[in-house]
Short mmCIF file of C-alpha atoms (C1' of nucleotides) in Angstrom, two decimals:
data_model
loop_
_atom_site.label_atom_id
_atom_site.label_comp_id
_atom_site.label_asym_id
_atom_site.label_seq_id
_atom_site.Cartn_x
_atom_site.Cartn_y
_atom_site.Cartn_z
CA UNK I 1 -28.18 14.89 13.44
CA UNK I 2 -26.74 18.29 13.03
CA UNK I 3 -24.02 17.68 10.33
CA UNK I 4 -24.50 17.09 6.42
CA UNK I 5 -25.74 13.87 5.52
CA UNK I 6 -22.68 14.34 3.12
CA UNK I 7 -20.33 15.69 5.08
CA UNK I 8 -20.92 12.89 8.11
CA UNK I 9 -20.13 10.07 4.81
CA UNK I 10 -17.39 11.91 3.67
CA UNK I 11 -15.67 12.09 7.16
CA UNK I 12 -16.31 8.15 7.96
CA UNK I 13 -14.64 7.46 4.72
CA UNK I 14 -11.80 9.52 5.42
CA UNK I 15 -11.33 8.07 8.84
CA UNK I 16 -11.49 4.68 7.19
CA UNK I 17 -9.36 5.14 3.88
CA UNK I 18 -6.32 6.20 6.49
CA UNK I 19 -6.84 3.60 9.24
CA UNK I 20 -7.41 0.83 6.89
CA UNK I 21 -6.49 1.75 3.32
CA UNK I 22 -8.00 2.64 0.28
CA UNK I 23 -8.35 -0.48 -1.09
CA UNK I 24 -8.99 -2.28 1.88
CA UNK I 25 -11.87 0.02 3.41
CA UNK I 26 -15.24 -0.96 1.32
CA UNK I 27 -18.94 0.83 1.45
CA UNK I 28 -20.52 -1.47 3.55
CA UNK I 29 -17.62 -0.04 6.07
CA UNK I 30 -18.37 3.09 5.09
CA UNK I 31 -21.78 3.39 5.61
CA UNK I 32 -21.98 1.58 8.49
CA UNK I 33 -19.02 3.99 10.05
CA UNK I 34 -21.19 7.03 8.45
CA UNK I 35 -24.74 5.22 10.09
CA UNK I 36 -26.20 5.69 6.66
CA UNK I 37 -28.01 3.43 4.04
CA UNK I 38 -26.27 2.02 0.72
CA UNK I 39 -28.35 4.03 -1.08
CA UNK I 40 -27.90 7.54 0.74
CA UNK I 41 -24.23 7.21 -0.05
CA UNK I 42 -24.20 6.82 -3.94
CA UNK I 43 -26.95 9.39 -3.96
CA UNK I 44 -24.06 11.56 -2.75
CA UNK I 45 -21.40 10.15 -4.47
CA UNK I 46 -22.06 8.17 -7.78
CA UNK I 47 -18.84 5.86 -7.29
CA UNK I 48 -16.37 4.70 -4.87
CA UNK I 49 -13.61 6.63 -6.72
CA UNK I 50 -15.73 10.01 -6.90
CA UNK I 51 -15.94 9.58 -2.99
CA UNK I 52 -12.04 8.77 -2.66
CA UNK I 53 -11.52 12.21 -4.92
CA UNK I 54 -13.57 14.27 -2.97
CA UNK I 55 -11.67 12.91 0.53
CA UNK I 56 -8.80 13.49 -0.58
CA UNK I 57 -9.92 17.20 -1.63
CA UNK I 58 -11.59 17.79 1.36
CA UNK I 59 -8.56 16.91 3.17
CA UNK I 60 -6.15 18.72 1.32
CA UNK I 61 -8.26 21.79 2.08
CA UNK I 62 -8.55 20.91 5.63
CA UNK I 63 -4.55 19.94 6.38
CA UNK I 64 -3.32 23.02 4.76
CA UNK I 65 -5.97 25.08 7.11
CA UNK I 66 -4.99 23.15 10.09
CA UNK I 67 -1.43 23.31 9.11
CA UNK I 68 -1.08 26.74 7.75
CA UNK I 69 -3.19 28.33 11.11
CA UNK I 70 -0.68 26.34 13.24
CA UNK I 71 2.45 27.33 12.53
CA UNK I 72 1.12 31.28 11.72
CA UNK I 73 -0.40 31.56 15.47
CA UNK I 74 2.64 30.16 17.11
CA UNK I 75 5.03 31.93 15.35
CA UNK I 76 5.39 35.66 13.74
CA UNK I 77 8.60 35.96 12.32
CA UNK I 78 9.61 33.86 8.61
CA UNK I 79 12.04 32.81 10.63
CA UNK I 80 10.38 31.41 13.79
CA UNK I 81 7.31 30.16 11.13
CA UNK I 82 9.85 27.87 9.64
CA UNK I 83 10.71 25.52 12.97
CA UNK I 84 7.29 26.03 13.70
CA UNK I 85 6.08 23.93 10.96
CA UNK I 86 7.44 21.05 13.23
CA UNK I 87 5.47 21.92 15.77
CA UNK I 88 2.78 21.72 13.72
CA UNK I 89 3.68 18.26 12.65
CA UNK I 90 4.43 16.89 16.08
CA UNK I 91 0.97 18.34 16.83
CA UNK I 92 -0.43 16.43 14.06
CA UNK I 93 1.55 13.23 15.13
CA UNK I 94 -0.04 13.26 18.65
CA UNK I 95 -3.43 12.45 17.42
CA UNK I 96 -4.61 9.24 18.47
CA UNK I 97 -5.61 8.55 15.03
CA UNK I 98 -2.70 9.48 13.21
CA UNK I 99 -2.22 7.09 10.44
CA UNK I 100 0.29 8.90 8.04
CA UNK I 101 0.00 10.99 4.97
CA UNK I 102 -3.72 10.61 3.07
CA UNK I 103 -1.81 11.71 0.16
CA UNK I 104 1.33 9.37 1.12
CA UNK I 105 -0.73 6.68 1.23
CA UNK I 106 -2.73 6.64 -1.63
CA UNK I 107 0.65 6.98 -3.91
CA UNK I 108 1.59 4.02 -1.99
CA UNK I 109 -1.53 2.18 -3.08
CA UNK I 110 -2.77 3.10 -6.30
CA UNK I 111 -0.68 2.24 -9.48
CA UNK I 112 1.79 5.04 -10.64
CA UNK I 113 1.67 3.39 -13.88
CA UNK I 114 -1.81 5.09 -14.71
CA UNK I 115 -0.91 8.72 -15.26
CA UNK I 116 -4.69 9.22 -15.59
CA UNK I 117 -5.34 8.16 -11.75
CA UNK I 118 -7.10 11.41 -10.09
CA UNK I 119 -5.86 10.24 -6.54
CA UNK I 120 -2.08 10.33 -7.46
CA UNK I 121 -2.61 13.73 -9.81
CA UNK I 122 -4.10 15.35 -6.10
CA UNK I 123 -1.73 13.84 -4.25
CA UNK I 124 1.29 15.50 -6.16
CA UNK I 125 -0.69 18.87 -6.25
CA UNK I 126 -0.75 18.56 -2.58
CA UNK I 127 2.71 18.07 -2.26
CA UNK I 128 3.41 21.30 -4.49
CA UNK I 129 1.23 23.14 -2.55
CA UNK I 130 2.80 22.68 0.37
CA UNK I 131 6.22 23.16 -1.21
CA UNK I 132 4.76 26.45 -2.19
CA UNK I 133 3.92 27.48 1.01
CA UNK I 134 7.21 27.00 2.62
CA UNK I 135 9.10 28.77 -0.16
CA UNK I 136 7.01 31.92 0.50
CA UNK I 137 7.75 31.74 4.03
CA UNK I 138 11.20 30.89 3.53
CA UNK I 139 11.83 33.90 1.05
CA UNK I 140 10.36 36.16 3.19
CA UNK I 141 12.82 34.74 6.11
CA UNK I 142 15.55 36.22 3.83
CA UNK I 143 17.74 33.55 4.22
CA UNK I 144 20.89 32.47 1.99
CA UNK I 145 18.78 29.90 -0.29
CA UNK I 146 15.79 29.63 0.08
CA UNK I 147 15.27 27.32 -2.72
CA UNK I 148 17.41 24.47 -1.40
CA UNK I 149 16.61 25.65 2.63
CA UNK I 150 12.82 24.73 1.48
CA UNK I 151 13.75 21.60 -0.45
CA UNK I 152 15.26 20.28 2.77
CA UNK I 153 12.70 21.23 4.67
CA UNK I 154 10.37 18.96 2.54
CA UNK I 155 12.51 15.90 2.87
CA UNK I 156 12.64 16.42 6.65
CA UNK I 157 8.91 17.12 6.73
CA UNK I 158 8.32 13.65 4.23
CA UNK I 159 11.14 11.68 6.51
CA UNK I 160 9.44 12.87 9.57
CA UNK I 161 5.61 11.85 8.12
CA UNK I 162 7.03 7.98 7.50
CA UNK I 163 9.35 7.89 10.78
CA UNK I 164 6.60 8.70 13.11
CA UNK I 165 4.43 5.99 11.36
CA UNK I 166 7.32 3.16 10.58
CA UNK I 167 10.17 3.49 13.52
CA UNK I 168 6.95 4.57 16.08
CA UNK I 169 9.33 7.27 16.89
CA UNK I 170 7.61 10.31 18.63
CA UNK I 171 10.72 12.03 18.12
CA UNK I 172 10.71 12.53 14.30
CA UNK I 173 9.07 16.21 14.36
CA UNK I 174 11.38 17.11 16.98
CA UNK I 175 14.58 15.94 15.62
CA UNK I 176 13.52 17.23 12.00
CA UNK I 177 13.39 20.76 13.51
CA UNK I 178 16.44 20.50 15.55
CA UNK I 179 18.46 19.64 12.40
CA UNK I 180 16.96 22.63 10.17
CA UNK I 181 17.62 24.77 13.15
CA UNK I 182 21.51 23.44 12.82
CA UNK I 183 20.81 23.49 8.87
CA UNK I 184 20.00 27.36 9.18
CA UNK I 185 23.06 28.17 11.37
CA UNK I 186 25.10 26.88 9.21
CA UNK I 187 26.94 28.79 6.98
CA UNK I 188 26.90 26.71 4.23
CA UNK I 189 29.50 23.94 3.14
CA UNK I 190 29.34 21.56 0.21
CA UNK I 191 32.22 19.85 -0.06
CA UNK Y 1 13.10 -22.85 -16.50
CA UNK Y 2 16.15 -22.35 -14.53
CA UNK Y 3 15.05 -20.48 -11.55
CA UNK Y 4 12.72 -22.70 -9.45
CA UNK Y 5 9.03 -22.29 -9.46
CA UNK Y 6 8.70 -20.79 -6.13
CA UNK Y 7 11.40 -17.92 -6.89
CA UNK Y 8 9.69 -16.92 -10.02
CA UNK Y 9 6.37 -16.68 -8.38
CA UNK Y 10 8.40 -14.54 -5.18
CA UNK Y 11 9.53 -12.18 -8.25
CA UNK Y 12 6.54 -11.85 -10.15
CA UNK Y 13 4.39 -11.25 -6.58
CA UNK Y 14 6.70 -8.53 -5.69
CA UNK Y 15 6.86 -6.78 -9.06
CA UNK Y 16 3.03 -6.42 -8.87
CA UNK Y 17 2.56 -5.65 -4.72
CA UNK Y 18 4.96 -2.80 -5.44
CA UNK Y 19 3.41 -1.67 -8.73
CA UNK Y 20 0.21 -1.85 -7.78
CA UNK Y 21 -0.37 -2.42 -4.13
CA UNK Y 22 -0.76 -5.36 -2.15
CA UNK Y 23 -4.46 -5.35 -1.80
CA UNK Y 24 -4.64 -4.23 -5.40
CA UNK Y 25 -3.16 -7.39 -6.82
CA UNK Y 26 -5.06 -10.60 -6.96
CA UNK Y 27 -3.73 -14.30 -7.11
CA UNK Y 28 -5.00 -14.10 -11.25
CA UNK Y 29 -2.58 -11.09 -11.88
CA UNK Y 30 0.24 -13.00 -9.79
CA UNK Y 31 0.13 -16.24 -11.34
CA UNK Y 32 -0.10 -14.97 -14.93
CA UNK Y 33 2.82 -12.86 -14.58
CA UNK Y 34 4.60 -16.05 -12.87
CA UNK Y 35 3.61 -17.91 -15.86
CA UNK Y 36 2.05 -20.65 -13.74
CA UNK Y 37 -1.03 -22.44 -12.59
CA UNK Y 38 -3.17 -21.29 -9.75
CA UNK Y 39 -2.79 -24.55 -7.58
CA UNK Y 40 1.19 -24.49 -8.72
CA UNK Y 41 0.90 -20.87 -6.58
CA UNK Y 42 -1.22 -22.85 -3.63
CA UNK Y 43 1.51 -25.61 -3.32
CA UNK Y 44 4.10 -23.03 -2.30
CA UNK Y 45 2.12 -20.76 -0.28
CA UNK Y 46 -0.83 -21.44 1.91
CA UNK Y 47 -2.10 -17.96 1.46
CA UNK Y 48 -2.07 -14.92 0.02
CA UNK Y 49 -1.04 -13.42 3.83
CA UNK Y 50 2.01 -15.99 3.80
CA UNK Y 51 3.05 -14.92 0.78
CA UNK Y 52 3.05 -11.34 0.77
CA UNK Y 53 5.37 -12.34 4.40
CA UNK Y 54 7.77 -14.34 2.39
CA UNK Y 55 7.51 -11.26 -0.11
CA UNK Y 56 9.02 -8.86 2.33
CA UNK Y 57 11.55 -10.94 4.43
CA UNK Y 58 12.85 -11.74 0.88
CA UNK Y 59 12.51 -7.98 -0.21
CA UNK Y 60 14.17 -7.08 3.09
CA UNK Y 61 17.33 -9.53 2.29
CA UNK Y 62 17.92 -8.30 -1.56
CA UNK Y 63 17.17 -4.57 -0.71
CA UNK Y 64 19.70 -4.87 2.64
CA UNK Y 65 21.95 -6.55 0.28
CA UNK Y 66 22.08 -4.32 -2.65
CA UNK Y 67 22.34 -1.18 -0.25
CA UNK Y 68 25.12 -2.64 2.05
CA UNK Y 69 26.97 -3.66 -1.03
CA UNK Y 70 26.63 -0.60 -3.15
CA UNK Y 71 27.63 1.51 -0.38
CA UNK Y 72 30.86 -0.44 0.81
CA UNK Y 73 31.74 -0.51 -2.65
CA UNK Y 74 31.83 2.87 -3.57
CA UNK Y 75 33.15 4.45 -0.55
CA UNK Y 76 35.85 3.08 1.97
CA UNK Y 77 36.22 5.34 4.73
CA UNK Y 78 32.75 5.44 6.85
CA UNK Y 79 32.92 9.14 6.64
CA UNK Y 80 32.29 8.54 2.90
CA UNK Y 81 30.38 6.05 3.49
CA UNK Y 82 27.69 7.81 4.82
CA UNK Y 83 27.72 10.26 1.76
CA UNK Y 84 27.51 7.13 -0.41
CA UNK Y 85 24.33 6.12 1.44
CA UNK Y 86 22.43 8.66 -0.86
CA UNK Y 87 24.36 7.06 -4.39
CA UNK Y 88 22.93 4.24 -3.32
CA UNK Y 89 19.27 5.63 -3.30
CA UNK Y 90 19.88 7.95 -6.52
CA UNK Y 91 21.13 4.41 -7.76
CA UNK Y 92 17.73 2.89 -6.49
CA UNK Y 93 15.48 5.70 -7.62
CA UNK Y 94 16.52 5.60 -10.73
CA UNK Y 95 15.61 1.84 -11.73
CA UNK Y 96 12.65 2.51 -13.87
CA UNK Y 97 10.27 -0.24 -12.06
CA UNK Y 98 10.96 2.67 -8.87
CA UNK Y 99 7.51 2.03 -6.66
CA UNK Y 100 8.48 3.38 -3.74
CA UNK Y 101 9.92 1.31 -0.63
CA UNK Y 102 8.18 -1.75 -0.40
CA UNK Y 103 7.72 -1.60 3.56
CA UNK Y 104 6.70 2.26 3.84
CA UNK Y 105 3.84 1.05 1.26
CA UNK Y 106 2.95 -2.05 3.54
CA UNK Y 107 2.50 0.24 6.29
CA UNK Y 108 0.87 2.56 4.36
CA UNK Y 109 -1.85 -0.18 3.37
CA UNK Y 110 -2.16 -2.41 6.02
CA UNK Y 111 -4.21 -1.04 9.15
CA UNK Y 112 -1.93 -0.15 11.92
CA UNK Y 113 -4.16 -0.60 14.61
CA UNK Y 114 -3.91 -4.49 14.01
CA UNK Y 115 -0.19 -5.16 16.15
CA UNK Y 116 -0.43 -8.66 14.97
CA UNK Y 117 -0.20 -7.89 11.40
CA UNK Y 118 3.15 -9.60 10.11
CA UNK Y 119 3.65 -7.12 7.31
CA UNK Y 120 3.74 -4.33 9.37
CA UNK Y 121 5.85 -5.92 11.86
CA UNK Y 122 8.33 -6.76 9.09
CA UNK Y 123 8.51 -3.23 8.04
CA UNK Y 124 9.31 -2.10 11.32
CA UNK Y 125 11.95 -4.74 11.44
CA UNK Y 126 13.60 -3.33 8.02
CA UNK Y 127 13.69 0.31 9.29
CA UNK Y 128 15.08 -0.86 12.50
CA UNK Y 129 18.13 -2.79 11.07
CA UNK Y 130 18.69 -0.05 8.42
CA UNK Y 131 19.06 2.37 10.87
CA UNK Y 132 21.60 -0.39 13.39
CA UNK Y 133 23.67 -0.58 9.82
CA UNK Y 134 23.95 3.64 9.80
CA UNK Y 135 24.67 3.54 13.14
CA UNK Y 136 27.82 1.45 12.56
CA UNK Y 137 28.98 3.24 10.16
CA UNK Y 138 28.05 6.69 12.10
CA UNK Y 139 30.16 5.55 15.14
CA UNK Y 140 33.30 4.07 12.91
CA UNK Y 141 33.18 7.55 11.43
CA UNK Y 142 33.64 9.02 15.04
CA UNK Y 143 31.78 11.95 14.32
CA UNK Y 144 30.13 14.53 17.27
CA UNK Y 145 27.30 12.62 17.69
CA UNK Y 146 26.84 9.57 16.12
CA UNK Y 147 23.31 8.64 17.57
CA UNK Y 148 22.05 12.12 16.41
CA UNK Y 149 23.55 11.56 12.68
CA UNK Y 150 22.01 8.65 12.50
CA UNK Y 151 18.66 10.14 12.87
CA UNK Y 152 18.83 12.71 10.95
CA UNK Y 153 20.24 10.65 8.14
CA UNK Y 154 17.31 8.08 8.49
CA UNK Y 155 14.98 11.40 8.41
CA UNK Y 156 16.49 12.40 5.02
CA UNK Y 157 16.49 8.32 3.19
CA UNK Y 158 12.65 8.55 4.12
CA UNK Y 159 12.17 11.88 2.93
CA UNK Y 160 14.28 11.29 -0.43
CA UNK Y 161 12.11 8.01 -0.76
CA UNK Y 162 8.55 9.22 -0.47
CA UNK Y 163 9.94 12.83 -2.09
CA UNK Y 164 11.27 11.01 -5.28
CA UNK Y 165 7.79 8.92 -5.72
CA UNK Y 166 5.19 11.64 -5.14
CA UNK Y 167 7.13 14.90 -6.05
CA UNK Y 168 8.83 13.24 -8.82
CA UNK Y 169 11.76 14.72 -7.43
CA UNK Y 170 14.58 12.79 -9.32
CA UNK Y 171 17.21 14.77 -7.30
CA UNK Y 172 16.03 13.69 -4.01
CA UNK Y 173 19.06 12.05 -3.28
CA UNK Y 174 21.31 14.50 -4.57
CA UNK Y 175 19.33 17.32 -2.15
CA UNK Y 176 19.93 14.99 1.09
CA UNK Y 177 23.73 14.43 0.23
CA UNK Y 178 24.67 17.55 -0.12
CA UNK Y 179 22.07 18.16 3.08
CA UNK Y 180 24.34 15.39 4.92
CA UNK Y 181 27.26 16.72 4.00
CA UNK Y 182 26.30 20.31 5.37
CA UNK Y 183 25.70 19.15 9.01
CA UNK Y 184 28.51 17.20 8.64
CA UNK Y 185 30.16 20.50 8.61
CA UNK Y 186 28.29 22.60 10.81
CA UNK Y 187 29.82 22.44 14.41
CA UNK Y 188 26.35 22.55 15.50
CA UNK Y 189 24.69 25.20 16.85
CA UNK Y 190 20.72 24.87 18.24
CA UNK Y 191 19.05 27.47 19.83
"C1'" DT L 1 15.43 -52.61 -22.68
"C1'" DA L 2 10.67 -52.70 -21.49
"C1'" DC L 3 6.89 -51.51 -18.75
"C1'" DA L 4 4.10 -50.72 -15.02
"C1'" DA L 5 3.75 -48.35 -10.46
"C1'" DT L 6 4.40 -44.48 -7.77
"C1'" DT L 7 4.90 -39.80 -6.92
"C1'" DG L 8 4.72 -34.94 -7.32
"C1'" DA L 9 3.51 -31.03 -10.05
"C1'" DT L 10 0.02 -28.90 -12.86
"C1'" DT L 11 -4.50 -27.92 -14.53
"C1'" DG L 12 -9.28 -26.00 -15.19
"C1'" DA L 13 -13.54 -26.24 -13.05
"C1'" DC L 14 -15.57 -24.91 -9.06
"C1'" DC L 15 -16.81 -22.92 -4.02
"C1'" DG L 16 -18.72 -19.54 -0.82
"C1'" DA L 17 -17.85 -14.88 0.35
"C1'" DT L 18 -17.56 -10.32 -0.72
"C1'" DC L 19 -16.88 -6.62 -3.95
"C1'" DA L 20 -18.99 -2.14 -6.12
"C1'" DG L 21 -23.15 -0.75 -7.76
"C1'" DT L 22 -28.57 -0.83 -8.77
"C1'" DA L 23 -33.71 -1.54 -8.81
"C1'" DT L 24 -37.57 -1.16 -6.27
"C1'" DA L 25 -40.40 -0.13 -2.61
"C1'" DT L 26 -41.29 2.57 1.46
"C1'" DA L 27 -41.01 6.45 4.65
"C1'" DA L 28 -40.35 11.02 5.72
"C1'" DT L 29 -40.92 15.96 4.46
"C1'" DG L 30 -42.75 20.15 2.31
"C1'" DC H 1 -50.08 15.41 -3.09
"C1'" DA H 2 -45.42 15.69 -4.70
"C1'" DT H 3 -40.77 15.08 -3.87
"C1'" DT H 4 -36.79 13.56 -1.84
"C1'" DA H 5 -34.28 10.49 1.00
"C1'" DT H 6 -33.93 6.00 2.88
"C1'" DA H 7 -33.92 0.90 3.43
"C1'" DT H 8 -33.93 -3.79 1.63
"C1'" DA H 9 -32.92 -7.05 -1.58
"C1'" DC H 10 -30.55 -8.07 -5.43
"C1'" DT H 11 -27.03 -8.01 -9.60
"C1'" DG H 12 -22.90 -9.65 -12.01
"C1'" DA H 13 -18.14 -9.71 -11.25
"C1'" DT H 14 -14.30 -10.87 -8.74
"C1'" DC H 15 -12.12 -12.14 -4.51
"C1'" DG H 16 -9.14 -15.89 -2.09
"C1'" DG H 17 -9.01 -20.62 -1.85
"C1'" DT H 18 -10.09 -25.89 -2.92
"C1'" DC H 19 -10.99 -30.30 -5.46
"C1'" DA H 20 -10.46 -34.00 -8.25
"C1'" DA H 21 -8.60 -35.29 -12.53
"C1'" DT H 22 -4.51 -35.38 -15.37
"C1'" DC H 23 0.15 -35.02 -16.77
"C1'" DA H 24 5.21 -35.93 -16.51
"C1'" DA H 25 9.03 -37.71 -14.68
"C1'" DT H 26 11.17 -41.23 -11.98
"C1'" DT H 27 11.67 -45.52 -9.97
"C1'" DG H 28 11.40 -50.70 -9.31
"C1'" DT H 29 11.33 -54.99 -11.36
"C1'" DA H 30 12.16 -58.28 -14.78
#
DNA sequence: TACAATTGATTGACCGATCAGTATATAATG
DNA sequence: CATTATATACTGATCGGTCAATCAATTGTA
């Protein structure tokens, strides 16, 4: 084996968490997924919910990388960089184990009546990193407002996350560019 | 009691499946908020499964109904109509018992690669007849292209949705009206 | 009006299965 | 030999679901 003991367990339980749920996925699944012992895990990882944290860290760290190294090798220009970030999602869509947002999902499934919960507290950081990211690319695009240009970005990028899960629609990254394309040519137009 | 047994038990099961998830809440948590007996729960439902089904096609009829209505009552002409779409969300979002839509969460919990699973199919069912009910109103509205619209209006509910739960983003709605509104206006224009 | 019979809803005790997590013993490694 | 990782068996708690007894209300009969 060439990987990490820890790293193999904390990819099987990522792969499991988003196919089948937080909740839903238990160690035995994990370890067998991970071809470890019982033991070998929580000598890694002294609870379930430690393990869940450090997923969902992992894969913050890892969808930003994938995400970010996208869309900046297929496009140069703020402008172009800011379509691209579809591409990068209908990239992302086409994986055969695409099963939504990580960070989607666990809002979905753990209480947001415990403001204490560490999985919702990542998942919103995640979210504002992201944000963050477009905003820089979007201010550096020099276009009219880039505050409320990368606020609708983020809805199309959130609406295109759910569509290509819910409607089965393979179209949702493409149709989310084409509109902030027409959204940027646009001059503007409340009424 | 007024309302009959099996209603309160359909209210109290989806208060807690949206607070707290579907795998999250157990038959103890459901039947103490319902105020009733475990067997009392049994004689209704046969399962757990059946009644998180009967959960959703109910969800499915109130939501569809409260949307439909809120929207035809606050706007007459479908042009405005389609504006109102997003009062109807703000109107949504802002009940303080907001979880999230109760069929992006099922999909978000249950595993997808089971196509029997009723929930899921359900969910897909919901998204499929909200979108039929924009598209009526899209085409009444004669706009340029009504199919398109439609999309990219579904796009923006389901970003304003998962956007108003995870970025606590209480202007969600408010961002994709005034997002609707501008393509409205824009002739068009992709690359 | 009285009273028993029937029926349907409700209850708390209980079932096997499975949950997350642990104790202990063994095997591999330096 | 010392140390670390692994495997097996087990813990108490909780899961969804069931059973048999009981309760309440209604009905039939006189």
């Amino acid at each position: 084996m060439k990987k990490p003991t820890k790293e193999r367990i904390l990819e099987a339980a990522t792969k499991l968490f988003l196919r089948d749920g937080y909740h839903a996925t238990g160690i035995e699944a994990i370890i067998s997924e991970a071809a470890i012992s019982r033991m070998t895990l929580y000598n890694h990882f002294k609870s379930k919910d430690e393990l869940i944290i450090e997923v969902l860290n992992k894969r913050h760290r890892d969808w930003m990388y994938r995400f970010t190294s996208f869309v900046e090798s297929h496009a140069k220009s703020p402008k172009k960089q800011l379509l691209a970030i579809f591409d990068a999602l209908q990239d992302w869509f086409e994986d055969e184990d695409y099963y939504g947002c990580a960070f989607v999902n666990a809002a979905a499934e753990f209480s947001l009546r415990d403001p204490e919960n560490q999985a919702l507290r990542i998942a919103g950081e995640h979210k504002h990193d992201l944000e963050a990211y477009i905003l820089k690319i979007a201010k550096a695009a020099e276009v009219e407002d880039s505050q409320k240009l990368t606020q609708q970005i983020c809805l199309l990028i959130e609406g295109a996350i759910t569509s290509a899960l819910i409607y089965e629609n393979s179209n949702s990254a493409i149709d989310a560019k084409e509109t902030v394309q027409q959204l940027m040519n646009s001059k503007m137009g409340v009424a």
